[in-house]
Amino acid sequence: MSDQIERASAAFRGSERQILERLDAFRLHGIDPETVNAAVRQVKAGHSHIECAGERFEVAAPDWSIVQDVYGCDRGRDCRRVSQGQRDGFEAMIRARTNAAG
């Protein structure tokens, strides 16, 4: 059951350019052009969370470090609005992304 929840809540995370490219591919797969255009407008307007045809997208801030990106805060590990449980999960994600990157 938790796998289903994780898959349902998973979002494609990438740069603005990566998300726009992915949305362009939706057009090729027959997704309603107005639906795609609305999502493209949201990306270009600076929204960081976009939904299109049941898919979720998150625009990552391009100049943030992995730590800032995972914490969702420019202070990174110094962000104060993070519980210990969240912090533990974030640190696991940081380790996984760091290992995958290099």
Short mmCIF file of N, CA and C in Angstrom, two decimals:
data_model
loop_
_atom_site.label_atom_id
_atom_site.label_comp_id
_atom_site.label_asym_id
_atom_site.label_seq_id
_atom_site.Cartn_x
_atom_site.Cartn_y
_atom_site.Cartn_z
N MET A 1 0.82 -1.20 0.00
CA MET A 1 0.00 0.00 0.00
C MET A 1 0.86 1.26 0.00
N SER A 2 1.94 1.27 0.80
CA SER A 2 2.78 2.47 0.84
C SER A 2 3.47 2.70 -0.50
N ASP A 3 3.77 1.62 -1.26
CA ASP A 3 4.34 1.79 -2.60
C ASP A 3 3.37 2.54 -3.50
N GLN A 4 2.08 2.22 -3.37
CA GLN A 4 1.07 2.89 -4.19
C GLN A 4 1.00 4.37 -3.83
N ILE A 5 1.08 4.67 -2.56
CA ILE A 5 1.03 6.06 -2.11
C ILE A 5 2.26 6.81 -2.62
N GLU A 6 3.45 6.18 -2.52
CA GLU A 6 4.66 6.85 -2.99
C GLU A 6 4.59 7.09 -4.48
N ARG A 7 4.12 6.11 -5.26
CA ARG A 7 4.02 6.29 -6.70
C ARG A 7 3.00 7.36 -7.04
N ALA A 8 1.92 7.40 -6.30
CA ALA A 8 0.87 8.40 -6.58
C ALA A 8 1.35 9.81 -6.27
N SER A 9 2.25 9.93 -5.28
CA SER A 9 2.68 11.27 -4.89
C SER A 9 4.00 11.67 -5.54
N ALA A 10 4.64 10.76 -6.29
CA ALA A 10 5.92 11.07 -6.91
C ALA A 10 5.73 12.11 -8.01
N ALA A 11 6.68 13.00 -8.10
CA ALA A 11 6.63 14.06 -9.11
C ALA A 11 7.95 14.05 -9.87
N PHE A 12 7.89 14.41 -11.14
CA PHE A 12 9.12 14.59 -11.91
C PHE A 12 9.74 15.89 -11.45
N ARG A 13 10.99 15.84 -11.05
CA ARG A 13 11.67 17.02 -10.56
C ARG A 13 12.81 17.35 -11.51
N GLY A 14 12.85 18.59 -11.96
CA GLY A 14 13.92 18.97 -12.87
C GLY A 14 13.95 20.47 -13.07
N SER A 15 14.84 20.87 -13.94
CA SER A 15 14.95 22.30 -14.25
C SER A 15 13.74 22.73 -15.07
N GLU A 16 13.58 24.02 -15.20
CA GLU A 16 12.48 24.55 -16.00
C GLU A 16 12.56 24.00 -17.43
N ARG A 17 13.76 23.98 -17.99
CA ARG A 17 13.96 23.48 -19.34
C ARG A 17 13.56 22.01 -19.46
N GLN A 18 13.97 21.18 -18.49
CA GLN A 18 13.63 19.76 -18.52
C GLN A 18 12.12 19.55 -18.46
N ILE A 19 11.45 20.33 -17.64
CA ILE A 19 10.00 20.17 -17.52
C ILE A 19 9.30 20.64 -18.79
N LEU A 20 9.76 21.73 -19.37
CA LEU A 20 9.16 22.19 -20.63
C LEU A 20 9.35 21.15 -21.73
N GLU A 21 10.51 20.51 -21.78
CA GLU A 21 10.74 19.45 -22.77
C GLU A 21 9.79 18.28 -22.54
N ARG A 22 9.61 17.94 -21.28
CA ARG A 22 8.70 16.82 -20.96
C ARG A 22 7.26 17.17 -21.34
N LEU A 23 6.86 18.40 -21.09
CA LEU A 23 5.51 18.83 -21.46
C LEU A 23 5.34 18.82 -22.98
N ASP A 24 6.39 19.20 -23.72
CA ASP A 24 6.32 19.13 -25.18
C ASP A 24 6.06 17.71 -25.64
N ALA A 25 6.65 16.74 -24.96
CA ALA A 25 6.43 15.34 -25.32
C ALA A 25 4.97 14.93 -25.10
N PHE A 26 4.30 15.58 -24.15
CA PHE A 26 2.89 15.28 -23.91
C PHE A 26 2.06 15.57 -25.16
N ARG A 27 2.43 16.61 -25.87
CA ARG A 27 1.71 16.95 -27.10
C ARG A 27 1.78 15.81 -28.11
N LEU A 28 2.95 15.17 -28.17
CA LEU A 28 3.15 14.06 -29.11
C LEU A 28 2.34 12.82 -28.72
N HIS A 29 1.98 12.75 -27.46
CA HIS A 29 1.22 11.60 -26.97
C HIS A 29 -0.29 11.86 -26.92
N GLY A 30 -0.71 12.94 -27.56
CA GLY A 30 -2.14 13.19 -27.70
C GLY A 30 -2.83 13.86 -26.52
N ILE A 31 -2.06 14.41 -25.59
CA ILE A 31 -2.67 15.14 -24.48
C ILE A 31 -3.26 16.44 -25.03
N ASP A 32 -4.42 16.81 -24.52
CA ASP A 32 -5.11 18.03 -24.97
C ASP A 32 -4.15 19.21 -24.99
N PRO A 33 -3.99 19.86 -26.15
CA PRO A 33 -3.04 20.98 -26.26
C PRO A 33 -3.30 22.11 -25.27
N GLU A 34 -4.56 22.41 -24.98
CA GLU A 34 -4.85 23.48 -24.02
C GLU A 34 -4.39 23.11 -22.61
N THR A 35 -4.49 21.84 -22.27
CA THR A 35 -4.01 21.37 -20.96
C THR A 35 -2.50 21.55 -20.88
N VAL A 36 -1.81 21.17 -21.94
CA VAL A 36 -0.35 21.32 -21.97
C VAL A 36 0.03 22.80 -21.96
N ASN A 37 -0.66 23.62 -22.76
CA ASN A 37 -0.36 25.05 -22.80
C ASN A 37 -0.54 25.71 -21.43
N ALA A 38 -1.57 25.29 -20.70
CA ALA A 38 -1.80 25.86 -19.36
C ALA A 38 -0.63 25.50 -18.43
N ALA A 39 -0.15 24.27 -18.52
CA ALA A 39 0.98 23.86 -17.69
C ALA A 39 2.25 24.62 -18.08
N VAL A 40 2.47 24.80 -19.37
CA VAL A 40 3.63 25.56 -19.86
C VAL A 40 3.58 26.99 -19.33
N ARG A 41 2.40 27.60 -19.37
CA ARG A 41 2.26 28.97 -18.84
C ARG A 41 2.61 29.02 -17.36
N GLN A 42 2.21 28.00 -16.60
CA GLN A 42 2.52 27.96 -15.17
C GLN A 42 4.02 27.88 -14.94
N VAL A 43 4.69 27.04 -15.73
CA VAL A 43 6.15 26.93 -15.60
C VAL A 43 6.81 28.26 -15.90
N LYS A 44 6.41 28.87 -17.00
CA LYS A 44 7.02 30.14 -17.41
C LYS A 44 6.69 31.28 -16.46
N ALA A 45 5.59 31.15 -15.73
CA ALA A 45 5.21 32.18 -14.75
C ALA A 45 5.98 32.02 -13.44
N GLY A 46 6.77 30.95 -13.33
CA GLY A 46 7.59 30.77 -12.14
C GLY A 46 7.02 29.85 -11.09
N HIS A 47 5.92 29.15 -11.39
CA HIS A 47 5.37 28.21 -10.42
C HIS A 47 6.35 27.05 -10.24
N SER A 48 6.45 26.56 -9.02
CA SER A 48 7.38 25.46 -8.78
C SER A 48 6.69 24.10 -8.75
N HIS A 49 5.36 24.07 -8.62
CA HIS A 49 4.60 22.82 -8.61
C HIS A 49 3.53 22.91 -9.68
N ILE A 50 3.61 22.00 -10.65
CA ILE A 50 2.70 22.02 -11.79
C ILE A 50 2.10 20.64 -11.96
N GLU A 51 0.86 20.60 -12.40
CA GLU A 51 0.21 19.34 -12.70
C GLU A 51 -0.33 19.40 -14.12
N CYS A 52 -0.16 18.30 -14.86
CA CYS A 52 -0.66 18.24 -16.23
C CYS A 52 -1.06 16.80 -16.53
N ALA A 53 -2.30 16.61 -16.89
CA ALA A 53 -2.81 15.29 -17.28
C ALA A 53 -2.51 14.23 -16.22
N GLY A 54 -2.65 14.59 -14.96
CA GLY A 54 -2.44 13.65 -13.86
C GLY A 54 -0.99 13.47 -13.44
N GLU A 55 -0.07 14.10 -14.14
CA GLU A 55 1.35 14.03 -13.80
C GLU A 55 1.74 15.28 -13.03
N ARG A 56 2.59 15.10 -12.02
CA ARG A 56 3.05 16.23 -11.22
C ARG A 56 4.50 16.55 -11.56
N PHE A 57 4.81 17.84 -11.55
CA PHE A 57 6.15 18.32 -11.86
C PHE A 57 6.58 19.29 -10.78
N GLU A 58 7.87 19.27 -10.44
CA GLU A 58 8.44 20.23 -9.51
C GLU A 58 9.65 20.87 -10.17
N VAL A 59 9.64 22.18 -10.23
CA VAL A 59 10.77 22.91 -10.80
C VAL A 59 11.80 23.12 -9.70
N ALA A 60 12.98 22.58 -9.92
CA ALA A 60 14.06 22.74 -8.94
C ALA A 60 14.74 24.08 -9.18
N ALA A 61 15.07 24.74 -8.10
CA ALA A 61 15.80 26.00 -8.22
C ALA A 61 17.18 25.70 -8.80
N PRO A 62 17.56 26.30 -9.91
CA PRO A 62 18.79 25.92 -10.59
C PRO A 62 20.08 26.23 -9.85
N ASP A 63 20.07 27.21 -8.99
CA ASP A 63 21.32 27.60 -8.34
C ASP A 63 21.44 27.08 -6.91
N TRP A 64 20.56 26.21 -6.50
CA TRP A 64 20.63 25.65 -5.15
C TRP A 64 21.51 24.41 -5.14
N SER A 65 22.15 24.18 -4.02
CA SER A 65 22.92 22.95 -3.83
C SER A 65 21.94 21.80 -3.61
N ILE A 66 22.45 20.59 -3.62
CA ILE A 66 21.60 19.42 -3.34
C ILE A 66 20.95 19.57 -1.97
N VAL A 67 21.70 20.02 -0.99
CA VAL A 67 21.17 20.16 0.37
C VAL A 67 20.03 21.19 0.39
N GLN A 68 20.23 22.34 -0.23
CA GLN A 68 19.18 23.36 -0.27
C GLN A 68 17.95 22.84 -1.01
N ASP A 69 18.17 22.13 -2.11
CA ASP A 69 17.07 21.60 -2.90
C ASP A 69 16.25 20.59 -2.11
N VAL A 70 16.90 19.69 -1.41
CA VAL A 70 16.19 18.66 -0.64
C VAL A 70 15.43 19.29 0.52
N TYR A 71 16.06 20.22 1.21
CA TYR A 71 15.39 20.88 2.34
C TYR A 71 14.34 21.88 1.88
N GLY A 72 14.43 22.32 0.64
CA GLY A 72 13.47 23.29 0.11
C GLY A 72 13.61 24.66 0.76
N CYS A 73 14.82 24.97 1.14
CA CYS A 73 15.09 26.19 1.90
C CYS A 73 16.49 26.66 1.56
N ASP A 74 16.66 27.96 1.35
CA ASP A 74 17.99 28.45 0.98
C ASP A 74 19.01 28.30 2.11
N ARG A 75 18.53 28.07 3.32
CA ARG A 75 19.44 27.86 4.45
C ARG A 75 19.94 26.42 4.54
N GLY A 76 19.36 25.52 3.77
CA GLY A 76 19.77 24.12 3.79
C GLY A 76 19.56 23.50 5.15
N ARG A 77 20.60 22.93 5.71
CA ARG A 77 20.51 22.24 7.00
C ARG A 77 20.16 23.20 8.15
N ASP A 78 20.35 24.47 7.94
CA ASP A 78 20.05 25.46 8.98
C ASP A 78 18.59 25.90 8.98
N CYS A 79 17.79 25.35 8.07
CA CYS A 79 16.37 25.68 8.00
C CYS A 79 15.70 25.26 9.31
N ARG A 80 14.95 26.14 9.92
CA ARG A 80 14.38 25.89 11.25
C ARG A 80 13.04 25.18 11.23
N ARG A 81 12.34 25.19 10.11
CA ARG A 81 10.99 24.62 10.08
C ARG A 81 11.00 23.13 9.71
N VAL A 82 11.95 22.38 10.23
CA VAL A 82 12.11 20.97 9.87
C VAL A 82 12.11 20.14 11.14
N SER A 83 11.22 19.14 11.18
CA SER A 83 11.19 18.24 12.33
C SER A 83 12.36 17.25 12.23
N GLN A 84 12.63 16.55 13.32
CA GLN A 84 13.73 15.59 13.31
C GLN A 84 13.44 14.45 12.33
N GLY A 85 12.19 14.03 12.24
CA GLY A 85 11.82 12.98 11.28
C GLY A 85 12.05 13.43 9.84
N GLN A 86 11.66 14.67 9.54
CA GLN A 86 11.90 15.21 8.20
C GLN A 86 13.40 15.32 7.93
N ARG A 87 14.13 15.80 8.92
CA ARG A 87 15.58 15.96 8.77
C ARG A 87 16.24 14.62 8.46
N ASP A 88 15.84 13.56 9.16
CA ASP A 88 16.40 12.23 8.91
C ASP A 88 16.11 11.78 7.48
N GLY A 89 14.88 11.99 7.02
CA GLY A 89 14.52 11.63 5.65
C GLY A 89 15.28 12.45 4.63
N PHE A 90 15.43 13.75 4.91
CA PHE A 90 16.17 14.63 4.00
C PHE A 90 17.63 14.19 3.89
N GLU A 91 18.22 13.86 5.03
CA GLU A 91 19.63 13.44 5.00
C GLU A 91 19.80 12.15 4.21
N ALA A 92 18.84 11.23 4.29
CA ALA A 92 18.89 9.99 3.50
C ALA A 92 18.79 10.33 2.01
N MET A 93 17.91 11.27 1.65
CA MET A 93 17.78 11.67 0.25
C MET A 93 19.06 12.34 -0.25
N ILE A 94 19.67 13.15 0.60
CA ILE A 94 20.92 13.83 0.22
C ILE A 94 22.01 12.80 -0.05
N ARG A 95 22.13 11.80 0.83
CA ARG A 95 23.13 10.75 0.63
C ARG A 95 22.87 10.01 -0.68
N ALA A 96 21.60 9.67 -0.95
CA ALA A 96 21.27 8.94 -2.17
C ALA A 96 21.58 9.78 -3.41
N ARG A 97 21.22 11.05 -3.40
CA ARG A 97 21.47 11.90 -4.57
C ARG A 97 22.95 12.16 -4.75
N THR A 98 23.69 12.32 -3.66
CA THR A 98 25.13 12.54 -3.75
C THR A 98 25.82 11.29 -4.32
N ASN A 99 25.40 10.11 -3.83
CA ASN A 99 25.98 8.88 -4.34
C ASN A 99 25.65 8.65 -5.80
N ALA A 100 24.43 9.00 -6.21
CA ALA A 100 24.01 8.83 -7.61
C ALA A 100 24.75 9.80 -8.53
N ALA A 101 25.06 10.98 -8.02
CA ALA A 101 25.74 11.99 -8.84
C ALA A 101 27.22 11.70 -9.01
N GLY A 102 27.75 10.89 -8.08
CA GLY A 102 29.12 10.83 -8.28
C GLY A 102 30.07 9.91 -7.83
#
